[in-house]
Coordinates of C-alpha atoms in Angstrom, one line a residue:
Chain A
M1109 CA 0.1 -0.1 0.0
E1110 CA 2.7 2.5 1.1
Q1111 CA 4.5 1.7 -2.1
L1112 CA 1.6 2.3 -4.2
I1113 CA 1.1 5.6 -2.7
A1114 CA 4.6 6.6 -3.0
T1115 CA 4.7 5.2 -6.7
L1116 CA 1.6 7.7 -7.4
V1117 CA 3.5 10.6 -5.7
F1118 CA 6.6 9.9 -7.5
V1119 CA 4.8 9.8 -11.0
T1120 CA 2.9 13.0 -10.2
L1121 CA 5.9 14.8 -9.4
G1122 CA 7.7 13.3 -12.0
F1123 CA 5.1 14.6 -14.4
F1124 CA 5.1 18.2 -13.2
F1125 CA 8.5 18.5 -12.8
G1126 CA 9.7 16.7 -15.6
R1127 CA 7.5 18.6 -18.0
R1128 CA 8.3 22.0 -16.5
A1129 CA 12.3 21.2 -17.0
E1130 CA 11.5 20.0 -20.5
K1131 CA 9.7 23.0 -21.7
K1132 CA 12.5 25.2 -20.1
H1133 CA 15.1 23.3 -21.4
Y1134 CA 13.4 23.2 -25.3
T1135 CA 13.0 27.2 -24.8
S1136 CA 16.7 27.6 -24.1
L1137 CA 17.7 25.0 -26.9
I1138 CA 15.7 26.9 -29.7
E1139 CA 17.3 30.4 -28.3
R1140 CA 20.9 29.1 -28.3
E1141 CA 20.3 27.3 -31.5
E1142 CA 19.3 30.5 -33.0
K1143 CA 22.4 32.4 -31.5
L1144 CA 24.8 29.7 -32.8
N1145 CA 23.1 29.2 -36.2
A1146 CA 25.7 31.0 -38.0
L1147 CA 28.5 28.2 -37.4
P1148 CA 27.6 25.4 -39.8
V1149 CA 28.2 21.9 -38.3
I1150 CA 28.5 19.4 -41.1
A1151 CA 28.6 15.8 -41.1
S1152 CA 31.0 15.3 -43.9
R1153 CA 34.5 14.6 -44.0
I1154 CA 35.7 16.4 -46.7
P1155 CA 36.7 20.0 -45.9
P1156 CA 36.3 23.0 -47.9
Y1157 CA 39.5 23.7 -50.0
D1158 CA 39.1 27.6 -50.3
A1159 CA 41.7 28.4 -47.8
P1160 CA 44.0 27.0 -45.4
Y1161 CA 42.3 26.0 -41.9
E1162 CA 43.7 25.2 -38.6
Q1163 CA 42.0 22.3 -37.1
S1164 CA 41.2 20.9 -33.6
L1165 CA 38.9 18.7 -31.9
V1166 CA 35.8 19.9 -30.3
S1167 CA 33.3 18.1 -28.3
G1168 CA 30.4 18.6 -26.0
S1169 CA 28.5 15.9 -23.9
V1170 CA 25.5 15.7 -21.7
V1171 CA 24.0 13.4 -19.2
I1172 CA 20.5 13.4 -18.9
A1173 CA 18.1 11.4 -16.8
N1174 CA 14.6 10.6 -17.2
D1175 CA 11.9 11.8 -15.0
Y1176 CA 9.9 8.9 -12.9
F1177 CA 6.7 9.6 -15.0
K1178 CA 8.3 9.0 -18.4
A1179 CA 10.2 5.9 -17.0
F1180 CA 6.7 4.4 -15.5
V1181 CA 5.2 5.2 -18.9
A1182 CA 8.1 3.4 -21.0
G1183 CA 7.8 0.4 -18.4
L1184 CA 4.0 0.0 -19.3
R1185 CA 4.8 0.7 -22.8
N1186 CA 7.4 -2.3 -22.6
L1187 CA 4.3 -4.6 -21.7
F1188 CA 2.4 -3.8 -24.9
G1189 CA 5.3 -2.8 -27.2
G1190 CA 5.4 -0.1 -29.7
K1191 CA 6.9 3.4 -29.9
V1192 CA 8.3 4.8 -26.8
R1193 CA 7.2 8.1 -27.0
S1194 CA 8.3 9.3 -23.6
Y1195 CA 12.1 9.0 -24.4
E1196 CA 12.1 10.4 -27.7
T1197 CA 12.2 14.1 -26.2
L1198 CA 14.8 13.0 -23.8
L1199 CA 17.3 12.0 -26.7
D1200 CA 16.2 14.8 -28.9
R1201 CA 17.1 17.1 -26.0
A1202 CA 20.2 15.2 -25.3
R1203 CA 21.4 15.4 -28.7
R1204 CA 20.8 19.2 -29.5
E1205 CA 22.3 20.0 -26.0
A1206 CA 25.3 18.0 -26.8
V1207 CA 25.8 19.7 -30.4
L1208 CA 25.4 22.9 -28.6
R1209 CA 28.0 22.5 -26.3
M1210 CA 30.3 21.5 -29.0
K1211 CA 29.4 24.5 -31.1
V1212 CA 30.0 26.8 -27.8
Q1213 CA 33.6 25.2 -27.6
A1214 CA 34.2 25.8 -31.4
K1215 CA 32.9 29.4 -31.3
K1216 CA 35.4 30.1 -28.5
Q1217 CA 38.2 28.9 -30.7
G1218 CA 36.9 31.1 -33.4
A1219 CA 36.1 28.4 -35.6
D1220 CA 34.4 28.9 -39.0
Y1221 CA 33.0 25.3 -39.4
V1222 CA 32.8 22.3 -37.6
F1223 CA 33.4 19.2 -39.9
N1224 CA 33.0 15.3 -39.5
V1225 CA 30.3 15.5 -36.6
K1226 CA 29.7 12.0 -34.8
F1227 CA 27.7 11.1 -32.1
E1228 CA 27.9 8.6 -29.6
T1229 CA 24.9 7.6 -27.2
S1230 CA 25.3 5.4 -24.1
N1231 CA 23.1 4.2 -21.4
I1232 CA 24.8 4.7 -18.1
S1233 CA 22.3 3.9 -15.6
G1234 CA 23.8 2.3 -12.7
Q1235 CA 22.7 -0.6 -10.5
Y1236 CA 20.4 1.4 -8.5
S1237 CA 18.7 3.5 -11.3
K1238 CA 17.9 0.8 -13.7
K1239 CA 14.4 2.0 -13.9
L1240 CA 15.2 5.3 -14.3
P1241 CA 17.7 5.5 -17.6
I1242 CA 20.2 7.8 -17.5
V1243 CA 21.7 8.5 -21.0
E1244 CA 24.8 10.2 -21.9
V1245 CA 25.4 11.6 -25.6
H1246 CA 28.6 12.6 -26.7
A1247 CA 28.9 14.8 -29.9
Y1248 CA 32.5 15.5 -31.5
G1249 CA 33.8 16.9 -34.4
T1250 CA 36.6 18.9 -35.9
A1251 CA 36.6 22.8 -35.7
L1252 CA 38.1 24.3 -38.7
K1253 CA 39.5 27.8 -38.3
K1254 CA 40.8 29.9 -41.2
I1255 CA 44.3 31.0 -40.9
A1256 CA 44.3 34.5 -41.8
Chain B
M1472 CA 15.6 12.2 -51.4
L1473 CA 18.9 10.6 -52.0
I1474 CA 20.6 9.1 -49.1
S1475 CA 24.2 7.8 -49.2
N1476 CA 26.8 7.1 -46.9
L1477 CA 29.4 8.4 -49.1
E1478 CA 30.5 12.2 -48.9
F1479 CA 29.6 13.0 -52.4
M1480 CA 27.1 11.9 -55.0
T1481 CA 29.1 10.5 -58.0
G1482 CA 28.9 12.4 -61.1
K1483 CA 27.0 15.0 -59.3
K1484 CA 28.1 18.5 -57.6
I1485 CA 27.1 19.6 -54.5
I1486 CA 25.9 23.1 -54.4
K1487 CA 25.4 23.6 -51.0
H1488 CA 25.6 22.1 -47.4
I1489 CA 22.7 22.8 -45.0
G1490 CA 24.0 21.2 -41.8
L1491 CA 23.0 18.4 -39.8
V1492 CA 19.7 16.3 -40.1
Q1493 CA 19.1 13.5 -37.8
G1494 CA 16.1 10.9 -37.0
S1495 CA 15.6 8.8 -34.1
S1496 CA 12.9 6.3 -32.9
V1497 CA 12.6 4.3 -29.7
R1498 CA 10.7 1.2 -29.8
A1499 CA 10.0 -1.8 -27.4
K1500 CA 8.1 -5.2 -28.0
H1501 CA 5.3 -6.2 -26.0
A1502 CA 6.0 -8.6 -23.0
G1503 CA 4.8 -11.4 -24.7
R1504 CA 7.8 -11.4 -27.6
D1505 CA 10.0 -10.2 -24.7
I1506 CA 9.3 -13.4 -23.1
M1507 CA 9.6 -15.7 -26.2
S1508 CA 12.8 -14.0 -27.1
G1509 CA 14.3 -14.7 -23.4
I1510 CA 13.3 -18.4 -23.8
K1511 CA 14.7 -18.5 -27.6
N1512 CA 17.9 -16.7 -26.2
M1513 CA 18.5 -19.8 -24.4
F1514 CA 19.0 -21.8 -27.7
G1515 CA 20.6 -19.3 -29.8
G1516 CA 19.7 -18.3 -33.2
E1517 CA 17.9 -15.3 -34.6
L1518 CA 15.6 -13.6 -32.7
T1519 CA 13.1 -12.3 -35.2
A1520 CA 10.9 -10.3 -33.1
Y1521 CA 13.9 -8.2 -32.1
T1522 CA 15.4 -8.2 -35.8
E1523 CA 11.9 -6.8 -36.9
L1524 CA 11.7 -4.3 -34.1
L1525 CA 14.9 -3.0 -35.0
Q1526 CA 14.0 -2.8 -38.8
E1527 CA 11.0 -0.9 -38.1
S1528 CA 13.0 1.3 -35.7
R1529 CA 15.3 2.1 -38.6
E1530 CA 13.0 2.7 -41.1
E1531 CA 11.2 5.2 -39.1
A1532 CA 14.4 6.8 -37.8
T1533 CA 15.2 7.3 -41.7
E1534 CA 11.9 8.7 -42.4
R1535 CA 12.3 11.2 -39.9
M1536 CA 16.0 12.4 -40.9
I1537 CA 14.4 12.6 -44.5
Q1538 CA 11.6 14.7 -43.3
Q1539 CA 14.0 17.1 -41.7
A1540 CA 15.9 17.0 -44.7
E1541 CA 13.0 18.0 -46.9
A1542 CA 12.0 20.6 -44.2
V1543 CA 15.4 22.5 -44.9
G1544 CA 15.1 22.4 -48.4
A1545 CA 17.8 19.9 -49.3
N1546 CA 17.5 17.1 -51.9
A1547 CA 20.0 14.6 -50.7
V1548 CA 21.6 13.7 -47.3
L1549 CA 25.0 12.4 -47.6
N1550 CA 27.5 10.5 -45.2
V1551 CA 24.7 8.9 -43.4
R1552 CA 25.6 7.2 -40.1
F1553 CA 23.3 4.9 -38.0
S1554 CA 23.6 3.9 -34.3
T1555 CA 21.9 1.7 -32.1
S1556 CA 21.8 2.2 -28.4
S1557 CA 19.8 0.4 -25.4
I1558 CA 18.1 3.0 -23.4
T1559 CA 16.3 0.5 -21.1
A1560 CA 15.8 -3.3 -20.8
G1561 CA 13.7 -4.0 -23.8
A1562 CA 13.6 -0.8 -25.6
A1563 CA 16.3 0.3 -28.2
E1564 CA 16.9 3.5 -30.0
I1565 CA 18.0 3.6 -33.4
Y1566 CA 19.6 7.1 -34.4
V1567 CA 20.6 8.2 -37.7
Y1568 CA 22.2 11.3 -39.0
G1569 CA 24.0 12.8 -41.9
T1570 CA 24.4 16.1 -43.9
A1571 CA 21.7 17.7 -45.9
V1572 CA 23.0 18.9 -49.0
I1573 CA 21.9 20.6 -52.2
I1574 CA 22.9 18.7 -55.3
E1575 CA 22.7 19.8 -59.0
S1576 CA 19.8 18.2 -60.6
D1577 CA 21.1 18.4 -64.0
T1578 CA 23.6 15.6 -64.7
S1579 CA 24.6 16.8 -68.0
T1580 CA 26.8 19.3 -66.5
S1581 CA 28.4 17.1 -63.8
A1582 CA 31.7 17.4 -62.8
V1583 CA 33.6 15.3 -60.1
A1584 CA 32.4 16.3 -56.6
S1585 CA 34.3 18.9 -54.8
Chain C
M310 CA 30.5 25.6 -52.3
E311 CA 28.4 27.1 -49.6
Y312 CA 28.1 26.0 -46.1
Q313 CA 25.0 27.3 -43.8
N314 CA 23.0 25.8 -41.1
K315 CA 19.4 25.6 -41.4
Q316 CA 17.5 24.6 -38.6
P317 CA 14.9 21.9 -39.2
P318 CA 11.6 22.7 -37.5
E319 CA 10.5 21.2 -34.3
G320 CA 8.6 18.1 -33.7
I321 CA 10.0 15.5 -36.2
N322 CA 11.9 13.4 -33.8
T323 CA 9.3 13.8 -31.3
S324 CA 5.8 13.0 -30.8
K325 CA 3.0 15.9 -30.3
Q326 CA 0.7 13.4 -28.2
H327 CA -0.1 14.5 -24.8
P328 CA 2.0 12.2 -22.5
F329 CA -0.7 11.9 -20.0
K330 CA -2.9 10.6 -22.6
E331 CA -0.5 7.8 -23.2
F332 CA -0.2 7.3 -19.6
S333 CA -3.9 6.8 -19.1
T334 CA -4.4 4.6 -21.8
L335 CA -1.4 2.3 -21.0
L336 CA -2.1 2.3 -17.3
I337 CA -5.8 1.6 -17.9
A338 CA -4.7 -1.2 -20.2
A339 CA -2.3 -2.7 -17.9
L340 CA -4.4 -2.6 -14.9
A341 CA -7.3 -4.6 -17.0
L342 CA -4.6 -7.1 -18.0
V343 CA -3.2 -7.7 -14.6
F344 CA -6.8 -7.9 -13.1
I345 CA -7.7 -10.6 -15.5
A346 CA -4.4 -12.5 -15.5
T347 CA -4.8 -12.7 -11.6
L348 CA -8.2 -13.4 -11.4
V349 CA -7.8 -16.3 -14.2
L350 CA -4.6 -17.5 -12.6
G351 CA -6.0 -17.0 -8.9
V352 CA -9.4 -18.7 -9.7
G353 CA -7.5 -21.4 -11.7
G354 CA -5.2 -22.3 -9.0
G355 CA -7.8 -22.2 -6.3
W356 CA -9.7 -24.5 -8.5
L357 CA -7.0 -26.8 -9.1
A358 CA -5.9 -26.7 -5.5
G359 CA -9.4 -27.6 -4.8
K360 CA -9.3 -30.7 -6.5
L361 CA -6.4 -32.1 -4.7
P362 CA -7.8 -35.1 -2.7
I363 CA -7.9 -34.2 1.1
S364 CA -5.9 -37.3 1.9
A365 CA -3.3 -35.8 -0.4
E366 CA -3.5 -32.6 1.7
N367 CA -3.3 -34.6 4.8
K368 CA -0.1 -36.0 3.3
I369 CA 1.5 -32.9 2.5
A370 CA 0.7 -31.3 6.1
A371 CA 2.3 -34.5 7.6
L372 CA 5.6 -33.7 6.2
Y373 CA 6.1 -30.9 8.8
D374 CA 6.2 -32.0 12.5
I375 CA 3.9 -29.3 13.6
T376 CA 3.4 -30.4 17.3
Q377 CA 7.2 -29.7 17.7
H378 CA 6.1 -25.9 17.5
T379 CA 3.2 -25.9 19.6
D380 CA 2.5 -26.0 23.3
T381 CA -0.5 -28.4 23.4
A382 CA 1.5 -30.6 25.8
E383 CA 2.0 -28.1 28.5
H384 CA -1.9 -28.1 29.1
P385 CA -3.3 -31.4 28.3
K386 CA -6.6 -30.5 30.2
L387 CA -7.1 -27.5 27.9
A388 CA -6.0 -29.2 25.0
K389 CA -8.4 -31.8 25.5
Y390 CA -11.1 -29.5 25.9
L391 CA -10.3 -27.7 22.8
Q392 CA -10.0 -30.5 20.7
S393 CA -13.4 -32.0 22.1
L394 CA -14.9 -28.9 21.0
A395 CA -13.3 -29.0 17.6
D396 CA -14.7 -32.4 17.3
K397 CA -18.3 -31.3 18.3
I398 CA -18.3 -28.8 15.8
S399 CA -16.7 -30.8 13.2
K400 CA -19.8 -33.0 13.5
A401 CA -22.2 -30.1 13.5
Q402 CA -20.5 -28.9 10.2
N403 CA -20.7 -32.3 8.4
L404 CA -17.1 -32.3 7.8
P405 CA -16.1 -35.1 5.2
P406 CA -15.0 -38.4 6.8
D407 CA -11.1 -38.1 6.0
M408 CA -11.0 -34.3 7.1
H409 CA -9.8 -34.4 10.4
I410 CA -9.3 -31.3 12.7
T411 CA -6.6 -31.0 15.2
A412 CA -6.6 -28.3 17.6
H413 CA -3.2 -26.8 18.9
Y414 CA -2.6 -24.7 21.9
M415 CA 0.0 -21.9 21.3
N416 CA 1.2 -20.3 24.2
S417 CA 2.0 -16.7 23.2
P418 CA 0.3 -13.2 24.0
T419 CA -0.7 -12.7 20.0
V420 CA -4.5 -12.1 19.7
N421 CA -4.8 -14.9 16.9
A422 CA -6.2 -18.1 15.6
F423 CA -5.7 -19.8 12.2
A424 CA -6.3 -22.8 10.1
T425 CA -4.0 -24.3 7.8
L426 CA -2.9 -27.4 5.6
G427 CA -4.1 -30.9 6.8
G428 CA -7.0 -29.4 9.1
N429 CA -4.4 -27.9 11.6
L430 CA -6.0 -25.2 14.1
F431 CA -3.6 -22.9 15.8
I432 CA -5.1 -21.0 18.7
Y433 CA -3.0 -18.3 20.7
R434 CA -3.1 -17.9 24.4
G435 CA -3.6 -13.9 23.7
L436 CA -7.0 -14.7 22.2
L437 CA -8.2 -17.3 24.6
E438 CA -7.5 -15.1 27.5
R439 CA -10.2 -12.6 26.2
L440 CA -12.9 -15.0 25.6
P441 CA -15.9 -14.6 27.9
N442 CA -17.9 -17.9 27.3
E443 CA -17.7 -21.2 25.4
N444 CA -20.2 -19.6 22.8
T445 CA -17.5 -17.2 21.6
L446 CA -14.8 -19.7 21.7
V447 CA -17.1 -22.0 19.4
T448 CA -17.7 -19.2 17.0
L449 CA -13.7 -18.9 16.8
L450 CA -13.3 -22.5 16.3
G451 CA -16.7 -22.8 14.1
H452 CA -14.9 -19.8 11.8
E453 CA -11.5 -22.0 11.5
I454 CA -13.0 -25.2 11.1
A455 CA -15.5 -23.9 8.4
H456 CA -12.1 -22.6 6.5
V457 CA -10.8 -26.1 6.6
K458 CA -14.2 -27.5 5.4
Y459 CA -14.2 -25.3 2.2
R460 CA -10.5 -26.1 1.9
H461 CA -9.5 -22.4 2.0
P462 CA -5.9 -22.9 3.2
I463 CA -5.1 -25.3 0.4
K464 CA -6.9 -22.9 -2.2
S465 CA -5.5 -19.8 -0.8
L466 CA -1.9 -21.7 -1.4
G467 CA -2.8 -22.6 -5.0
R468 CA -3.8 -19.0 -5.9
G469 CA -0.7 -17.8 -4.3
V470 CA 1.4 -20.2 -6.1
L471 CA 0.0 -19.4 -9.7
V472 CA 0.0 -15.6 -9.3
G473 CA 3.2 -15.5 -7.6
I474 CA 4.7 -17.4 -10.7
A475 CA 3.2 -15.3 -12.9
M476 CA 4.4 -11.9 -11.1
S477 CA 7.9 -13.1 -11.0
T478 CA 8.0 -13.6 -14.8
G479 CA 6.9 -10.1 -15.2
S480 CA 9.2 -7.4 -16.1
A481 CA 9.8 -3.7 -15.4
N482 CA 6.8 -2.3 -13.6
A483 CA 5.8 -6.1 -12.0
Q484 CA 6.2 -4.4 -8.5
I485 CA 3.3 -1.9 -9.1
L486 CA 1.2 -4.2 -11.3
G487 CA 1.9 -7.1 -8.5
D488 CA 0.3 -4.7 -6.0
A489 CA -2.9 -4.2 -8.2
G490 CA -3.0 -7.8 -8.6
L491 CA -2.5 -8.3 -5.1
L492 CA -5.9 -6.3 -4.3
T493 CA -7.6 -8.8 -6.7
V494 CA -6.4 -11.7 -4.6
L495 CA -7.6 -9.8 -1.3
K496 CA -11.0 -9.6 -2.6
F497 CA -11.0 -13.7 -2.8
S498 CA -9.9 -14.1 0.6
R499 CA -12.6 -11.4 1.9
D500 CA -15.0 -13.9 0.4
M501 CA -13.6 -16.8 2.2
E502 CA -14.0 -15.0 5.6
K503 CA -17.4 -14.0 5.0
Q504 CA -18.2 -17.7 3.9
A505 CA -16.5 -19.0 7.2
D506 CA -18.4 -16.4 9.3
K507 CA -21.8 -17.7 7.9
E508 CA -20.9 -21.1 8.6
A509 CA -19.4 -20.0 12.2
M510 CA -22.9 -18.7 12.8
Q511 CA -24.7 -21.8 11.4
T512 CA -22.7 -24.0 14.0
L513 CA -23.5 -21.6 16.8
Q514 CA -27.5 -22.1 16.1
T515 CA -27.1 -25.7 15.6
L516 CA -25.2 -26.3 19.0
Y517 CA -26.7 -24.0 21.2
G518 CA -30.2 -22.8 19.6
H519 CA -29.3 -19.2 19.3
I520 CA -26.4 -17.3 18.2
D521 CA -25.9 -15.2 21.2
G522 CA -22.0 -14.5 22.0
G523 CA -20.9 -14.7 18.4
A524 CA -20.6 -11.1 17.3
K525 CA -18.5 -10.8 20.8
L526 CA -15.5 -12.3 18.9
F527 CA -15.4 -9.5 16.6
K528 CA -15.8 -7.0 19.1
I529 CA -12.7 -8.4 20.9
F530 CA -10.8 -8.1 17.6
H531 CA -12.1 -4.5 17.5
E532 CA -11.2 -3.6 21.1
M533 CA -8.1 -4.9 20.8
R534 CA -7.2 -2.7 17.7
D535 CA -8.5 0.4 19.4
S536 CA -6.5 -0.4 22.6
M537 CA -3.3 -0.7 20.3
D538 CA -4.4 2.5 18.6
A539 CA -4.1 0.6 15.4
D540 CA -6.4 1.9 12.7
E541 CA -8.4 -0.9 10.8
P542 CA -7.1 -0.8 7.5
A543 CA -9.6 0.2 4.7
E544 CA -11.8 -2.6 3.5
L545 CA -10.0 -2.7 -0.2
F546 CA -6.9 -3.3 1.4
S547 CA -7.6 -5.8 4.2
T548 CA -7.9 -9.9 3.9
H549 CA -10.6 -9.4 6.4
P550 CA -14.0 -7.9 6.3
L551 CA -14.5 -4.9 8.5
D552 CA -15.2 -5.6 12.0
Q553 CA -18.6 -3.6 12.2
D554 CA -19.6 -5.3 9.0
R555 CA -19.1 -8.6 10.6
I556 CA -20.9 -7.8 14.0
D557 CA -23.7 -6.5 11.6
S558 CA -24.2 -9.3 9.6
F559 CA -24.9 -11.3 12.7
T560 CA -27.6 -9.1 13.5
Q561 CA -28.9 -9.4 10.0
T562 CA -28.6 -13.2 9.5
A563 CA -30.5 -13.8 12.7
K564 CA -33.2 -11.5 11.5
Q565 CA -33.4 -13.3 8.3
K566 CA -33.4 -16.8 9.5
G567 CA -35.5 -16.1 12.5
W568 CA -32.7 -17.0 14.9
S569 CA -32.7 -15.7 18.4
E570 CA -29.9 -13.4 19.4
T571 CA -30.0 -13.8 23.0
G572 CA -30.0 -17.0 25.0
N573 CA -28.3 -18.8 27.8
L574 CA -24.4 -18.5 27.5
T575 CA -22.5 -21.7 28.6
P576 CA -19.4 -20.4 30.6
L577 CA -16.2 -21.8 30.1
P578 CA -14.6 -24.7 32.3
D579 CA -12.9 -23.7 35.5
F580 CA -9.6 -24.9 34.3
F581 CA -9.7 -22.4 31.6
E582 CA -8.8 -19.6 33.2
K583 CA -6.2 -21.3 35.7
A584 CA -4.2 -22.5 32.5
F585 CA -3.0 -19.1 31.6
E586 CA -1.8 -18.1 34.9

């Protein structure tokens, strides 16, 4: 009984706080993406040949945990199968955040482009948080800075 | 939409790079399938339920990436990469990303890709 | 070559559906699934266990040497009295010939009594001390013997085993769903208690010609909970019907069947109280 109530409380709390955090994150993502839009991020390995460039590795990573509500819904979804919608936003946010962080680093170096962007996603949930997935997204690429 | 994991389109010139496009999809199979696969796992062999799951997922992720590419006005996605990660027990994410590009549509003036 | 970043529109890699909608649909479906599964497994398990011959149940029970854990030997007089009452009640309840009731005395302050496999009854000192007369004692024994008569212990075991196996194979949210399933099982056991109460009333009527002293048993349970300051759990979460409901059902049944609610109460024998000193 206590467990049922506790779960209900966690689900409710997870729903409201998780949703608020997600909305806030999206607003900030969109705002920062706009600001950094001038710096192209390209998934291609062939750099432009128009000028000599200085190159250096840049990366950005983020670890995002799922809220209790989403984990609960995903658990139920696992019973019936199908699209796990509650994890889509989690991964979307994580990836965009990782790219943004990488871009910030590139921008600091005065880069003109980031080339050969690659992603790595891993589930780093520990023994005690099996039910609440923790996802790390790591984005990395090569920043190119025109040599004046 | 042309999709390729090469960095150029053979015989076509890339006019413009429009940045990164990506698609992802997280899916789970129902518990019955999970249990059946668990049993099958003991004997080895292909787990058709999961092959199917990942295939459906991959198709959807690609579809989403194409939608993004279309939305930014690209006509090809180059250097496409897939990645699969296990988010939680029984659910897997397929992630696909690439560079959205505009390639010249007229093949007669084609030159070696830059 | 031109390089430019174009931001794709929002909502391609995510679903627009309100998360609460998915949550509620899934939850309702899951609860329905668990409810049905528990019902099927529980009823099925109980039914299967009920098919087990009584002699087989007795054999299973005989695997454990129960007397080792009881204090029956300390009070031969009391034990004999309890056993004679149990035999009298068994006769009144028309138990099948191969069903044997054995009363065991437990020298412990716990206010409890229960029936288990093989017709074994356990009665604790804590409860016996509080009984005012033989009629109430007969109600208690009648209730527990009725459990044996309807084969409730083996049926509960059967239900528990099947449901338990099913729950242990479940995945992610099995814990929560298990709780939901448990509520379904509790409902079964409440019905069993009501059935046993009814049989106990019938026994009282058969043996004494009235049901006076019967409701007292539940008043004792109620007072005990009061004195311990323990709240009675809500009916939904309890294995037993509410005390007040059980007391009321005595009055109701008496009215329905035209039984007398008052009558001569048979006192407990003298050695009864001495046994607890």
